[in-house]
Structures are given as structure tokens and as C-alpha cells.
Amino acid sequence: MTDITPAEIKSFITYAIELKSRGWISMLKNKTLAILFEKPSLRTRVSFEMAMRQLGGQAIYLSPAEVGLGKRESVPDIARVLSRYVDIITCRTFAHHNLEEMAEYSRVPVINALSDFEHPCEALADLLTIYEKKGKLKGLTLAYIGDANNVANSLLLGCAMTGINFNIASPKGYTIDKTVLKKARNYARVSGAKIFCTEDPREAAKGIDVIYTDTWTSMGREEEAEVRRKVFAKYQINEKLLALTKKNSIIMHCLPAHHGEEVAVGILDSARSVVFDQAENRMHAQKALLAMMLAKE
Ligand code: CP
Ligand code: NVA
């Protein structure tokens, strides 16, 4: 997330809104994106493919079974070969250092499509969605309820960079990464955002504009699911928690959702939920990202 600057996030949002209104164009004719995924995906895979198609380019998807990242072939070798064929790479992986290594050895730009540590494309689309729904970013307050995971890390940084106050409620042992928090506090000093960490979801949700959650069990941690269901039981977004937020607050979730776990059944179907606009915006946000990185209009 911190590979882009707060100023770049501002121009990115303006550009994403412009590209969203322009629909299908031929800006990235003859450009190819490689989508190299070690984990499953619905949104990220399809939104990246459609983003390239809508910009006149193309995408090649390499599934977890094909890649063998660091197993069939070393990450540096994959990066050096793949970047001879394509103009840009997006990679979803477990270990974040795989992405850093790929970026180091690739001749072309590498985009993080989710690692165990960060999910910056989600955060960028989320900032776009919040801006569309609320007409501003600075001065709003977002409460993130639940597991301080990859999504929370990128979202915290994005909020701190853009002046959104960030409350996070997570249980002991599942709190936000200290290095991310330190980085976020540095951005917040400049943007004016306030960061508040608590174990109590009710404290975090009081009077806020945006309430956000994600799965209690991220991909790769499936064997912990049973324990996590118990640890996070009090961290559900439900009517009781929502009642503490502002009347016009919105509900966000990066999806996939587990109805009845991190969100009560029916919550994401309510009028306050913006999760499907949020999912759509993955495509518009990534169009802007790809165009900013590749286009020579
Ligand atoms: N939100 C998100 O990244 O969804 P996928 O895992 O389906 O790509
Ligand atoms: N935290 C989740 C996000 C999925 C988009 C995971 O890593 O599985």
C-alpha cells in the first residue's frame, strides 16, 4: 500500500471515476497482464481480467495448480521468464516476500493481488467506494471489526494516508501488526487521521460512518477455523452493533462473506450494505491502476 503516495491515491480516485464513466476503450491495446494466483479468487481474478478487456488489452490466467511458485520453479526465475512475455504481472500468494522477490527480478511492474500480509487492490477499491458513497474521505470514521488480517493492514494504511479515522476492534492475539500500525501512525500525523485500537467492538462502532469486516479465517488458515469461531464470536456485525453507528452509516465487506459468522444473516442484504458496489469497484479501481502503470495515451 505504501508503494503509492497519499497524493497518488487522490489522483487515482479521480481517474477511477473517470474510467468508470468511459466504459470500454482501447487505451491498453497490445498490452497483456499475467494473473499468477496461488490461492482461489472470484473478484480479484475476474475484475483484473475484465479491467484489461475493457481497456482493450488482454489477460492470461495462471492457476494455483500451474504456477508451483517456488516449488516447480524459483520465484526469481518465474519473474524473469514471465516478464519477457507480458507487460505487467499481478500475483496472489501466501508469503509476502514472494511478491517482493518477484518485483525485484521482474522487468515489468508487479501488483499485489493479495498476500498473507496485505491486500492493497482491495483497499484502493474500498477508498473509491467510500468516496462515492460519502463524497469525501478526510474526517470520516471507519470501524474495522474482527481479525486484523491482510485486508485490515492495507485498509488501515489507506485510511491513515487519506485522513479517515480508523477504529479497530480485535481480540487479544489477533490485533493489528505493530509495524503496520507504526507506519499508519506516521501517515496519520500528516493527514490528521486518528487511530484507535480496542478489544471492544461496541467502543469501536460508536458514532462511526463506515463499518467494515472480513472473514475470521483467511485463506491458508483453515485448520484454525474452529478456534477462531469461538475467539471472534463477539465480533459479529449485527443489528445491535449497527445501532451504535451513525444512522447513515454504510456496511462494507471485501467478500467472500460467511453469513451468520462475521456478519449476521441478512446484514449484507440490508439497505446500508454497499458490498456489491464495493465488489464492482474492484474492476474500476484496477482499470485506473493498470492504466496509470501502463498507458501512454
Ligand atoms: N475480495 C477479494 O479479493 O475476493 P476474491 O478472493 O474472490 O478475489
Ligand atoms: N482475509 C481474506 C481476504 C479474502 C479476499 C483472506 O486472506 O482469505
PDB file of C-alpha atoms and ligand atoms in Angstrom:
ATOM      1  CA  MET A   1       0.000   0.000   0.000  1.00  0.00           C
ATOM      2  CA  THR A   2       2.820   2.378   0.807  1.00  0.00           C
ATOM      3  CA  ASP A   3       4.331   1.958  -2.658  1.00  0.00           C
ATOM      4  CA  ILE A   4       1.941   4.723  -3.659  1.00  0.00           C
ATOM      5  CA  THR A   5       1.770   8.151  -2.049  1.00  0.00           C
ATOM      6  CA  PRO A   6      -1.249   9.872  -0.469  1.00  0.00           C
ATOM      7  CA  ALA A   7      -1.205  12.354  -3.406  1.00  0.00           C
ATOM      8  CA  GLU A   8      -1.240   9.451  -5.886  1.00  0.00           C
ATOM      9  CA  ILE A   9      -4.263   7.940  -4.099  1.00  0.00           C
ATOM     10  CA  LYS A  10      -6.145  11.200  -4.669  1.00  0.00           C
ATOM     11  CA  SER A  11      -5.408  11.265  -8.409  1.00  0.00           C
ATOM     12  CA  PHE A  12      -6.105   7.533  -8.572  1.00  0.00           C
ATOM     13  CA  ILE A  13      -9.657   8.071  -7.227  1.00  0.00           C
ATOM     14  CA  THR A  14     -10.366  10.865  -9.708  1.00  0.00           C
ATOM     15  CA  TYR A  15      -9.020   8.729 -12.547  1.00  0.00           C
ATOM     16  CA  ALA A  16     -11.004   5.633 -11.476  1.00  0.00           C
ATOM     17  CA  ILE A  17     -14.224   7.666 -11.501  1.00  0.00           C
ATOM     18  CA  GLU A  18     -13.385   8.962 -14.979  1.00  0.00           C
ATOM     19  CA  LEU A  19     -12.594   5.492 -16.361  1.00  0.00           C
ATOM     20  CA  LYS A  20     -15.738   4.077 -14.756  1.00  0.00           C
ATOM     21  CA  SER A  21     -17.806   6.544 -16.791  1.00  0.00           C
ATOM     22  CA  ARG A  22     -15.904   5.829 -20.029  1.00  0.00           C
ATOM     23  CA  GLY A  23     -16.612   2.059 -20.100  1.00  0.00           C
ATOM     24  CA  TRP A  24     -14.878   0.135 -22.895  1.00  0.00           C
ATOM     25  CA  ILE A  25     -11.924   1.948 -24.506  1.00  0.00           C
ATOM     26  CA  SER A  26      -8.736   0.888 -26.296  1.00  0.00           C
ATOM     27  CA  MET A  27      -6.126   2.518 -24.093  1.00  0.00           C
ATOM     28  CA  LEU A  28      -4.157  -0.667 -23.404  1.00  0.00           C
ATOM     29  CA  LYS A  29      -4.252  -2.192 -26.889  1.00  0.00           C
ATOM     30  CA  ASN A  30      -1.470  -4.790 -27.278  1.00  0.00           C
ATOM     31  CA  LYS A  31      -0.812  -4.871 -23.531  1.00  0.00           C
ATOM     32  CA  THR A  32      -1.003  -8.146 -21.624  1.00  0.00           C
ATOM     33  CA  LEU A  33      -1.419  -8.814 -17.926  1.00  0.00           C
ATOM     34  CA  ALA A  34      -0.346 -12.130 -16.356  1.00  0.00           C
ATOM     35  CA  ILE A  35      -2.560 -13.155 -13.433  1.00  0.00           C
ATOM     36  CA  LEU A  36      -0.474 -15.549 -11.344  1.00  0.00           C
ATOM     37  CA  PHE A  37      -2.504 -16.977  -8.442  1.00  0.00           C
ATOM     38  CA  GLU A  38      -1.501 -19.374  -5.640  1.00  0.00           C
ATOM     39  CA  LYS A  39      -4.879 -19.049  -3.858  1.00  0.00           C
ATOM     40  CA  PRO A  40      -8.514 -19.135  -5.041  1.00  0.00           C
ATOM     41  CA  SER A  41     -10.334 -15.959  -6.151  1.00  0.00           C
ATOM     42  CA  LEU A  42     -13.599 -14.762  -7.644  1.00  0.00           C
ATOM     43  CA  ARG A  43     -13.445 -10.957  -7.528  1.00  0.00           C
ATOM     44  CA  THR A  44      -9.741 -10.302  -7.989  1.00  0.00           C
ATOM     45  CA  ARG A  45      -9.304 -12.701 -10.883  1.00  0.00           C
ATOM     46  CA  VAL A  46     -12.425 -11.670 -12.824  1.00  0.00           C
ATOM     47  CA  SER A  47     -12.082  -7.945 -12.093  1.00  0.00           C
ATOM     48  CA  PHE A  48      -8.473  -7.920 -13.307  1.00  0.00           C
ATOM     49  CA  GLU A  49      -9.411  -9.855 -16.469  1.00  0.00           C
ATOM     50  CA  MET A  50     -12.354  -7.586 -17.203  1.00  0.00           C
ATOM     51  CA  ALA A  51     -10.325  -4.469 -16.413  1.00  0.00           C
ATOM     52  CA  MET A  52      -7.813  -5.455 -19.098  1.00  0.00           C
ATOM     53  CA  ARG A  53     -10.565  -6.338 -21.591  1.00  0.00           C
ATOM     54  CA  GLN A  54     -12.411  -3.074 -21.006  1.00  0.00           C
ATOM     55  CA  LEU A  55      -9.172  -1.155 -21.611  1.00  0.00           C
ATOM     56  CA  GLY A  56      -8.532  -3.025 -24.878  1.00  0.00           C
ATOM     57  CA  GLY A  57      -5.786  -5.280 -23.527  1.00  0.00           C
ATOM     58  CA  GLN A  58      -5.700  -8.932 -22.583  1.00  0.00           C
ATOM     59  CA  ALA A  59      -5.005 -11.159 -19.621  1.00  0.00           C
ATOM     60  CA  ILE A  60      -3.541 -14.629 -19.130  1.00  0.00           C
ATOM     61  CA  TYR A  61      -4.618 -16.506 -16.000  1.00  0.00           C
ATOM     62  CA  LEU A  62      -2.226 -18.959 -14.360  1.00  0.00           C
ATOM     63  CA  SER A  63      -3.987 -21.059 -11.725  1.00  0.00           C
ATOM     64  CA  PRO A  64      -2.528 -22.341  -8.429  1.00  0.00           C
ATOM     65  CA  ALA A  65      -2.006 -25.776  -9.968  1.00  0.00           C
ATOM     66  CA  GLU A  66       0.036 -24.391 -12.880  1.00  0.00           C
ATOM     67  CA  VAL A  67       2.275 -21.979 -11.012  1.00  0.00           C
ATOM     68  CA  GLY A  68       4.216 -24.012  -8.484  1.00  0.00           C
ATOM     69  CA  LEU A  69       5.652 -20.747  -7.144  1.00  0.00           C
ATOM     70  CA  GLY A  70       8.982 -21.617  -5.515  1.00  0.00           C
ATOM     71  CA  LYS A  71       8.245 -25.337  -5.925  1.00  0.00           C
ATOM     72  CA  ARG A  72       8.218 -26.172  -9.636  1.00  0.00           C
ATOM     73  CA  GLU A  73      10.404 -23.143 -10.289  1.00  0.00           C
ATOM     74  CA  SER A  74      12.065 -20.431  -8.195  1.00  0.00           C
ATOM     75  CA  VAL A  75      10.343 -17.063  -7.838  1.00  0.00           C
ATOM     76  CA  PRO A  76      13.264 -15.148  -9.451  1.00  0.00           C
ATOM     77  CA  ASP A  77      13.220 -17.475 -12.473  1.00  0.00           C
ATOM     78  CA  ILE A  78       9.430 -17.221 -12.862  1.00  0.00           C
ATOM     79  CA  ALA A  79       9.677 -13.419 -12.688  1.00  0.00           C
ATOM     80  CA  ARG A  80      12.482 -13.245 -15.228  1.00  0.00           C
ATOM     81  CA  VAL A  81      10.721 -15.543 -17.707  1.00  0.00           C
ATOM     82  CA  LEU A  82       7.200 -14.157 -17.341  1.00  0.00           C
ATOM     83  CA  SER A  83       8.351 -10.564 -17.705  1.00  0.00           C
ATOM     84  CA  ARG A  84       9.831 -11.399 -21.131  1.00  0.00           C
ATOM     85  CA  TYR A  85       6.299 -12.237 -22.346  1.00  0.00           C
ATOM     86  CA  VAL A  86       3.892  -9.821 -20.664  1.00  0.00           C
ATOM     87  CA  ASP A  87       3.723  -6.110 -19.834  1.00  0.00           C
ATOM     88  CA  ILE A  88       2.552  -6.370 -16.231  1.00  0.00           C
ATOM     89  CA  ILE A  89       2.044  -9.105 -13.619  1.00  0.00           C
ATOM     90  CA  THR A  90      -0.434  -9.439 -10.778  1.00  0.00           C
ATOM     91  CA  CYS A  91       0.264 -12.146  -8.235  1.00  0.00           C
ATOM     92  CA  ARG A  92      -1.725 -13.628  -5.337  1.00  0.00           C
ATOM     93  CA  THR A  93       0.484 -15.551  -2.949  1.00  0.00           C
ATOM     94  CA  PHE A  94       0.852 -16.706   0.644  1.00  0.00           C
ATOM     95  CA  ALA A  95       4.246 -15.327   1.692  1.00  0.00           C
ATOM     96  CA  HIS A  96       4.550 -11.596   1.084  1.00  0.00           C
ATOM     97  CA  HIS A  97       8.284 -11.918   0.356  1.00  0.00           C
ATOM     98  CA  ASN A  98       7.382 -13.855  -2.830  1.00  0.00           C
ATOM     99  CA  LEU A  99       5.906 -10.609  -4.197  1.00  0.00           C
ATOM    100  CA  GLU A 100       8.908  -8.556  -3.158  1.00  0.00           C
ATOM    101  CA  GLU A 101      11.219 -11.059  -4.787  1.00  0.00           C
ATOM    102  CA  MET A 102       9.094 -11.133  -7.919  1.00  0.00           C
ATOM    103  CA  ALA A 103       9.145  -7.328  -8.153  1.00  0.00           C
ATOM    104  CA  GLU A 104      12.923  -7.353  -7.714  1.00  0.00           C
ATOM    105  CA  TYR A 105      13.540  -9.807 -10.544  1.00  0.00           C
ATOM    106  CA  SER A 106      10.766  -8.796 -12.950  1.00  0.00           C
ATOM    107  CA  ARG A 107      11.404  -6.350 -15.817  1.00  0.00           C
ATOM    108  CA  VAL A 108       7.749  -5.295 -15.655  1.00  0.00           C
ATOM    109  CA  PRO A 109       5.584  -3.944 -12.791  1.00  0.00           C
ATOM    110  CA  VAL A 110       4.205  -6.446 -10.253  1.00  0.00           C
ATOM    111  CA  ILE A 111       0.875  -5.805  -8.489  1.00  0.00           C
ATOM    112  CA  ASN A 112      -0.040  -7.467  -5.182  1.00  0.00           C
ATOM    113  CA  ALA A 113      -3.352  -9.273  -5.735  1.00  0.00           C
ATOM    114  CA  LEU A 114      -3.324 -10.370  -2.037  1.00  0.00           C
ATOM    115  CA  SER A 115      -0.666 -11.841   0.178  1.00  0.00           C
ATOM    116  CA  ASP A 116      -0.862 -13.034   3.783  1.00  0.00           C
ATOM    117  CA  PHE A 117       0.287  -9.535   4.770  1.00  0.00           C
ATOM    118  CA  GLU A 118      -1.590  -7.103   2.509  1.00  0.00           C
ATOM    119  CA  HIS A 119      -4.463  -6.665   0.043  1.00  0.00           C
ATOM    120  CA  PRO A 120      -3.822  -3.205  -1.427  1.00  0.00           C
ATOM    121  CA  CYS A 121      -6.078  -3.558  -4.508  1.00  0.00           C
ATOM    122  CA  GLU A 122      -8.984  -4.164  -2.130  1.00  0.00           C
ATOM    123  CA  ALA A 123      -8.083  -1.069  -0.085  1.00  0.00           C
ATOM    124  CA  LEU A 124      -7.886   1.113  -3.197  1.00  0.00           C
ATOM    125  CA  ALA A 125     -11.310  -0.059  -4.394  1.00  0.00           C
ATOM    126  CA  ASP A 126     -12.671   0.446  -0.866  1.00  0.00           C
ATOM    127  CA  LEU A 127     -11.432   4.049  -0.746  1.00  0.00           C
ATOM    128  CA  LEU A 128     -13.082   4.644  -4.137  1.00  0.00           C
ATOM    129  CA  THR A 129     -16.342   3.171  -2.809  1.00  0.00           C
ATOM    130  CA  ILE A 130     -16.268   5.239   0.396  1.00  0.00           C
ATOM    131  CA  TYR A 131     -15.577   8.387  -1.631  1.00  0.00           C
ATOM    132  CA  GLU A 132     -18.505   7.649  -3.979  1.00  0.00           C
ATOM    133  CA  LYS A 133     -20.895   6.939  -1.105  1.00  0.00           C
ATOM    134  CA  LYS A 134     -19.853   9.740   1.255  1.00  0.00           C
ATOM    135  CA  GLY A 135     -18.486  12.414  -1.128  1.00  0.00           C
ATOM    136  CA  LYS A 136     -15.273  12.738   0.887  1.00  0.00           C
ATOM    137  CA  LEU A 137     -12.684  10.724   2.808  1.00  0.00           C
ATOM    138  CA  LYS A 138     -10.971  13.080   5.247  1.00  0.00           C
ATOM    139  CA  GLY A 139     -12.828  13.390   8.551  1.00  0.00           C
ATOM    140  CA  LEU A 140     -14.914  10.208   8.204  1.00  0.00           C
ATOM    141  CA  THR A 141     -14.526   7.399  10.755  1.00  0.00           C
ATOM    142  CA  LEU A 142     -14.315   3.727   9.761  1.00  0.00           C
ATOM    143  CA  ALA A 143     -14.586   0.884  12.263  1.00  0.00           C
ATOM    144  CA  TYR A 144     -12.975  -2.408  11.331  1.00  0.00           C
ATOM    145  CA  ILE A 145     -14.378  -5.254  13.433  1.00  0.00           C
ATOM    146  CA  GLY A 146     -12.640  -8.634  13.658  1.00  0.00           C
ATOM    147  CA  ASP A 147      -9.429 -10.245  12.501  1.00  0.00           C
ATOM    148  CA  ALA A 148      -6.557  -7.782  11.954  1.00  0.00           C
ATOM    149  CA  ASN A 149      -5.565  -9.531   8.739  1.00  0.00           C
ATOM    150  CA  ASN A 150      -4.181  -8.614   5.300  1.00  0.00           C
ATOM    151  CA  VAL A 151      -7.333  -6.622   4.415  1.00  0.00           C
ATOM    152  CA  ALA A 152      -7.164  -4.693   7.709  1.00  0.00           C
ATOM    153  CA  ASN A 153      -3.459  -3.896   7.208  1.00  0.00           C
ATOM    154  CA  SER A 154      -3.972  -2.308   3.782  1.00  0.00           C
ATOM    155  CA  LEU A 155      -7.193  -0.580   4.806  1.00  0.00           C
ATOM    156  CA  LEU A 156      -5.568   0.948   7.907  1.00  0.00           C
ATOM    157  CA  LEU A 157      -2.720   2.320   5.779  1.00  0.00           C
ATOM    158  CA  GLY A 158      -5.161   3.624   3.142  1.00  0.00           C
ATOM    159  CA  CYS A 159      -7.289   5.346   5.775  1.00  0.00           C
ATOM    160  CA  ALA A 160      -4.275   6.838   7.540  1.00  0.00           C
ATOM    161  CA  MET A 161      -2.981   8.162   4.203  1.00  0.00           C
ATOM    162  CA  THR A 162      -6.281   9.790   3.264  1.00  0.00           C
ATOM    163  CA  GLY A 163      -7.378  11.206   6.627  1.00  0.00           C
ATOM    164  CA  ILE A 164     -10.073   8.645   7.512  1.00  0.00           C
ATOM    165  CA  ASN A 165     -10.155   7.965  11.269  1.00  0.00           C
ATOM    166  CA  PHE A 166      -9.671   4.238  11.844  1.00  0.00           C
ATOM    167  CA  ASN A 167     -11.100   2.326  14.815  1.00  0.00           C
ATOM    168  CA  ILE A 168     -10.181  -1.343  15.036  1.00  0.00           C
ATOM    169  CA  ALA A 169     -11.736  -3.863  17.409  1.00  0.00           C
ATOM    170  CA  SER A 170      -9.964  -7.203  17.546  1.00  0.00           C
ATOM    171  CA  PRO A 171      -9.396  -9.793  20.292  1.00  0.00           C
ATOM    172  CA  LYS A 172      -6.071 -10.430  22.051  1.00  0.00           C
ATOM    173  CA  GLY A 173      -3.722 -12.431  19.868  1.00  0.00           C
ATOM    174  CA  TYR A 174      -5.388 -11.191  16.663  1.00  0.00           C
ATOM    175  CA  THR A 175      -4.548  -7.476  16.884  1.00  0.00           C
ATOM    176  CA  ILE A 176      -3.042  -5.292  14.183  1.00  0.00           C
ATOM    177  CA  ASP A 177       0.585  -5.807  13.160  1.00  0.00           C
ATOM    178  CA  LYS A 178       2.878  -3.424  15.053  1.00  0.00           C
ATOM    179  CA  THR A 179       4.987  -2.382  12.051  1.00  0.00           C
ATOM    180  CA  VAL A 180       1.838  -1.569  10.062  1.00  0.00           C
ATOM    181  CA  LEU A 181       0.447   0.411  12.990  1.00  0.00           C
ATOM    182  CA  LYS A 182       3.676   2.400  13.295  1.00  0.00           C
ATOM    183  CA  LYS A 183       3.668   3.209   9.565  1.00  0.00           C
ATOM    184  CA  ALA A 184      -0.001   4.167   9.740  1.00  0.00           C
ATOM    185  CA  ARG A 185       0.612   6.483  12.700  1.00  0.00           C
ATOM    186  CA  ASN A 186       3.285   8.294  10.682  1.00  0.00           C
ATOM    187  CA  TYR A 187       0.839   8.878   7.803  1.00  0.00           C
ATOM    188  CA  ALA A 188      -1.888   9.853  10.258  1.00  0.00           C
ATOM    189  CA  ARG A 189       0.311  12.565  11.747  1.00  0.00           C
ATOM    190  CA  VAL A 190       0.303  14.235   8.331  1.00  0.00           C
ATOM    191  CA  SER A 191      -3.293  13.501   7.235  1.00  0.00           C
ATOM    192  CA  GLY A 192      -4.876  14.230  10.634  1.00  0.00           C
ATOM    193  CA  ALA A 193      -6.472  10.744  10.885  1.00  0.00           C
ATOM    194  CA  LYS A 194      -6.977   9.308  14.368  1.00  0.00           C
ATOM    195  CA  ILE A 195      -6.253   5.620  15.007  1.00  0.00           C
ATOM    196  CA  PHE A 196      -7.964   3.820  17.868  1.00  0.00           C
ATOM    197  CA  CYS A 197      -7.343   0.152  18.798  1.00  0.00           C
ATOM    198  CA  THR A 198      -9.636  -1.673  21.222  1.00  0.00           C
ATOM    199  CA  GLU A 199     -10.839  -5.165  22.108  1.00  0.00           C
ATOM    200  CA  ASP A 200     -14.430  -3.916  22.366  1.00  0.00           C
ATOM    201  CA  PRO A 201     -16.456  -3.817  19.123  1.00  0.00           C
ATOM    202  CA  ARG A 202     -19.039  -1.540  20.763  1.00  0.00           C
ATOM    203  CA  GLU A 203     -16.425   1.093  21.575  1.00  0.00           C
ATOM    204  CA  ALA A 204     -15.141   0.964  18.013  1.00  0.00           C
ATOM    205  CA  ALA A 205     -18.604   1.238  16.428  1.00  0.00           C
ATOM    206  CA  LYS A 206     -19.907   4.282  18.319  1.00  0.00           C
ATOM    207  CA  GLY A 207     -20.935   7.140  16.016  1.00  0.00           C
ATOM    208  CA  ILE A 208     -18.969   5.933  13.003  1.00  0.00           C
ATOM    209  CA  ASP A 209     -19.635   6.374   9.242  1.00  0.00           C
ATOM    210  CA  VAL A 210     -18.383   3.070   7.834  1.00  0.00           C
ATOM    211  CA  ILE A 211     -18.407  -0.367   9.465  1.00  0.00           C
ATOM    212  CA  TYR A 212     -16.163  -2.999   7.881  1.00  0.00           C
ATOM    213  CA  THR A 213     -15.400  -6.646   8.482  1.00  0.00           C
ATOM    214  CA  ASP A 214     -13.776  -9.647   6.832  1.00  0.00           C
ATOM    215  CA  THR A 215     -13.756 -13.384   7.361  1.00  0.00           C
ATOM    216  CA  TRP A 216     -12.488 -14.681  10.715  1.00  0.00           C
ATOM    217  CA  THR A 217     -10.431 -17.318   8.902  1.00  0.00           C
ATOM    218  CA  SER A 218      -8.319 -16.226   5.960  1.00  0.00           C
ATOM    219  CA  MET A 219      -7.185 -18.494   3.151  1.00  0.00           C
ATOM    220  CA  GLY A 220      -4.399 -20.772   4.341  1.00  0.00           C
ATOM    221  CA  ARG A 221      -5.557 -20.811   7.980  1.00  0.00           C
ATOM    222  CA  GLU A 222      -8.484 -23.198   7.542  1.00  0.00           C
ATOM    223  CA  GLU A 223      -7.258 -25.555  10.267  1.00  0.00           C
ATOM    224  CA  GLU A 224      -7.739 -22.708  12.812  1.00  0.00           C
ATOM    225  CA  ALA A 225     -11.395 -22.121  11.829  1.00  0.00           C
ATOM    226  CA  GLU A 226     -12.929 -23.882  14.816  1.00  0.00           C
ATOM    227  CA  VAL A 227     -10.822 -21.979  17.387  1.00  0.00           C
ATOM    228  CA  ARG A 228     -11.373 -18.691  15.560  1.00  0.00           C
ATOM    229  CA  ARG A 229     -15.167 -19.130  15.543  1.00  0.00           C
ATOM    230  CA  LYS A 230     -15.006 -19.128  19.351  1.00  0.00           C
ATOM    231  CA  VAL A 231     -12.462 -16.300  19.716  1.00  0.00           C
ATOM    232  CA  PHE A 232     -14.379 -13.994  17.345  1.00  0.00           C
ATOM    233  CA  ALA A 233     -17.921 -14.873  18.457  1.00  0.00           C
ATOM    234  CA  LYS A 234     -18.441 -11.397  19.954  1.00  0.00           C
ATOM    235  CA  TYR A 235     -17.090  -9.644  16.859  1.00  0.00           C
ATOM    236  CA  GLN A 236     -20.105 -10.091  14.594  1.00  0.00           C
ATOM    237  CA  ILE A 237     -21.658  -7.162  12.720  1.00  0.00           C
ATOM    238  CA  ASN A 238     -25.324  -7.430  13.642  1.00  0.00           C
ATOM    239  CA  GLU A 239     -28.289  -5.091  14.264  1.00  0.00           C
ATOM    240  CA  LYS A 240     -27.187  -4.425  17.849  1.00  0.00           C
ATOM    241  CA  LEU A 241     -23.743  -3.246  16.810  1.00  0.00           C
ATOM    242  CA  LEU A 242     -25.122  -1.305  13.847  1.00  0.00           C
ATOM    243  CA  ALA A 243     -27.467   0.590  16.158  1.00  0.00           C
ATOM    244  CA  LEU A 244     -24.382   2.273  17.707  1.00  0.00           C
ATOM    245  CA  THR A 245     -23.164   3.663  14.365  1.00  0.00           C
ATOM    246  CA  LYS A 246     -24.456   6.797  12.610  1.00  0.00           C
ATOM    247  CA  LYS A 247     -27.940   6.485  11.080  1.00  0.00           C
ATOM    248  CA  ASN A 248     -26.485   6.841   7.588  1.00  0.00           C
ATOM    249  CA  SER A 249     -23.513   4.518   8.145  1.00  0.00           C
ATOM    250  CA  ILE A 250     -22.602   2.028   5.444  1.00  0.00           C
ATOM    251  CA  ILE A 251     -21.578  -1.616   5.780  1.00  0.00           C
ATOM    252  CA  MET A 252     -18.573  -2.930   3.895  1.00  0.00           C
ATOM    253  CA  HIS A 253     -17.022  -6.384   3.488  1.00  0.00           C
ATOM    254  CA  CYS A 254     -14.368  -7.385   0.969  1.00  0.00           C
ATOM    255  CA  LEU A 255     -16.162 -10.743   0.431  1.00  0.00           C
ATOM    256  CA  PRO A 256     -16.339 -13.723   0.392  1.00  0.00           C
ATOM    257  CA  ALA A 257     -18.664 -13.431   3.422  1.00  0.00           C
ATOM    258  CA  HIS A 258     -19.729 -16.060   5.930  1.00  0.00           C
ATOM    259  CA  HIS A 259     -23.328 -15.146   6.729  1.00  0.00           C
ATOM    260  CA  GLY A 260     -24.006 -15.964  10.372  1.00  0.00           C
ATOM    261  CA  GLU A 261     -20.349 -15.601  11.369  1.00  0.00           C
ATOM    262  CA  GLU A 262     -18.605 -12.205  10.935  1.00  0.00           C
ATOM    263  CA  VAL A 263     -21.913 -10.758   9.657  1.00  0.00           C
ATOM    264  CA  ALA A 264     -25.370 -11.730  10.932  1.00  0.00           C
ATOM    265  CA  VAL A 265     -27.620 -13.381   8.347  1.00  0.00           C
ATOM    266  CA  GLY A 266     -29.342 -10.690   6.263  1.00  0.00           C
ATOM    267  CA  ILE A 267     -26.987  -7.817   7.187  1.00  0.00           C
ATOM    268  CA  LEU A 268     -25.305  -7.720   3.798  1.00  0.00           C
ATOM    269  CA  ASP A 269     -28.717  -7.642   2.077  1.00  0.00           C
ATOM    270  CA  SER A 270     -29.827  -4.589   4.069  1.00  0.00           C
ATOM    271  CA  ALA A 271     -30.146  -1.088   2.563  1.00  0.00           C
ATOM    272  CA  ARG A 272     -26.964   0.068   4.323  1.00  0.00           C
ATOM    273  CA  SER A 273     -24.806  -2.624   2.769  1.00  0.00           C
ATOM    274  CA  VAL A 274     -22.673  -1.458  -0.172  1.00  0.00           C
ATOM    275  CA  VAL A 275     -20.791  -4.725  -0.635  1.00  0.00           C
ATOM    276  CA  PHE A 276     -21.805  -5.360  -4.242  1.00  0.00           C
ATOM    277  CA  ASP A 277     -20.923  -1.809  -5.356  1.00  0.00           C
ATOM    278  CA  GLN A 278     -17.681  -2.363  -3.466  1.00  0.00           C
ATOM    279  CA  ALA A 279     -17.066  -5.617  -5.381  1.00  0.00           C
ATOM    280  CA  GLU A 280     -17.868  -3.894  -8.713  1.00  0.00           C
ATOM    281  CA  ASN A 281     -15.393  -1.152  -7.869  1.00  0.00           C
ATOM    282  CA  ARG A 282     -12.567  -3.689  -7.770  1.00  0.00           C
ATOM    283  CA  MET A 283     -12.761  -3.633 -11.570  1.00  0.00           C
ATOM    284  CA  HIS A 284     -12.905   0.163 -11.911  1.00  0.00           C
ATOM    285  CA  ALA A 285     -10.120   0.669  -9.381  1.00  0.00           C
ATOM    286  CA  GLN A 286      -7.882  -1.845 -11.141  1.00  0.00           C
ATOM    287  CA  LYS A 287      -8.597  -0.219 -14.515  1.00  0.00           C
ATOM    288  CA  ALA A 288      -7.216   3.024 -13.090  1.00  0.00           C
ATOM    289  CA  LEU A 289      -4.260   1.229 -11.528  1.00  0.00           C
ATOM    290  CA  LEU A 290      -3.366  -0.632 -14.742  1.00  0.00           C
ATOM    291  CA  ALA A 291      -3.820   2.492 -16.866  1.00  0.00           C
ATOM    292  CA  MET A 292      -1.674   4.583 -14.525  1.00  0.00           C
ATOM    293  CA  MET A 293       1.059   1.972 -14.659  1.00  0.00           C
ATOM    294  CA  LEU A 294       0.915   1.170 -18.379  1.00  0.00           C
ATOM    295  CA  ALA A 295      -0.836   3.731 -20.546  1.00  0.00           C
ATOM    296  CA  LYS A 296       0.843   6.091 -22.938  1.00  0.00           C
ATOM    297  CA  GLU A 297      -2.230   7.900 -24.251  1.00  0.00           C
TER     298      GLU A 297
HETATM  299  N1   CP B   1     -12.213  -9.591  -2.106  1.00  0.00           N
HETATM  300  C1   CP B   1     -11.470 -10.457  -2.810  1.00  0.00           C
HETATM  301  O1   CP B   1     -10.257 -10.271  -3.019  1.00  0.00           O
HETATM  302  O2   CP B   1     -12.161 -11.527  -3.301  1.00  0.00           O
HETATM  303  P1   CP B   1     -11.541 -12.797  -4.042  1.00  0.00           P
HETATM  304  O3   CP B   1     -10.736 -13.554  -3.034  1.00  0.00           O
HETATM  305  O4   CP B   1     -12.711 -13.564  -4.564  1.00  0.00           O
HETATM  306  O5   CP B   1     -10.659 -12.302  -5.155  1.00  0.00           O
HETATM  307  N1  NVA B   2      -8.609 -12.024   4.535  1.00  0.00           N
HETATM  308  C1  NVA B   2      -9.142 -12.795   3.443  1.00  0.00           C
HETATM  309  C2  NVA B   2      -9.454 -11.913   2.277  1.00  0.00           C
HETATM  310  C3  NVA B   2     -10.089 -12.574   1.095  1.00  0.00           C
HETATM  311  C4  NVA B   2     -10.331 -11.658  -0.034  1.00  0.00           C
HETATM  312  C5  NVA B   2      -8.172 -13.888   3.057  1.00  0.00           C
HETATM  313  O1  NVA B   2      -6.963 -13.632   3.001  1.00  0.00           O
HETATM  314  O2  NVA B   2      -8.615 -15.022   2.815  1.00  0.00           O
END
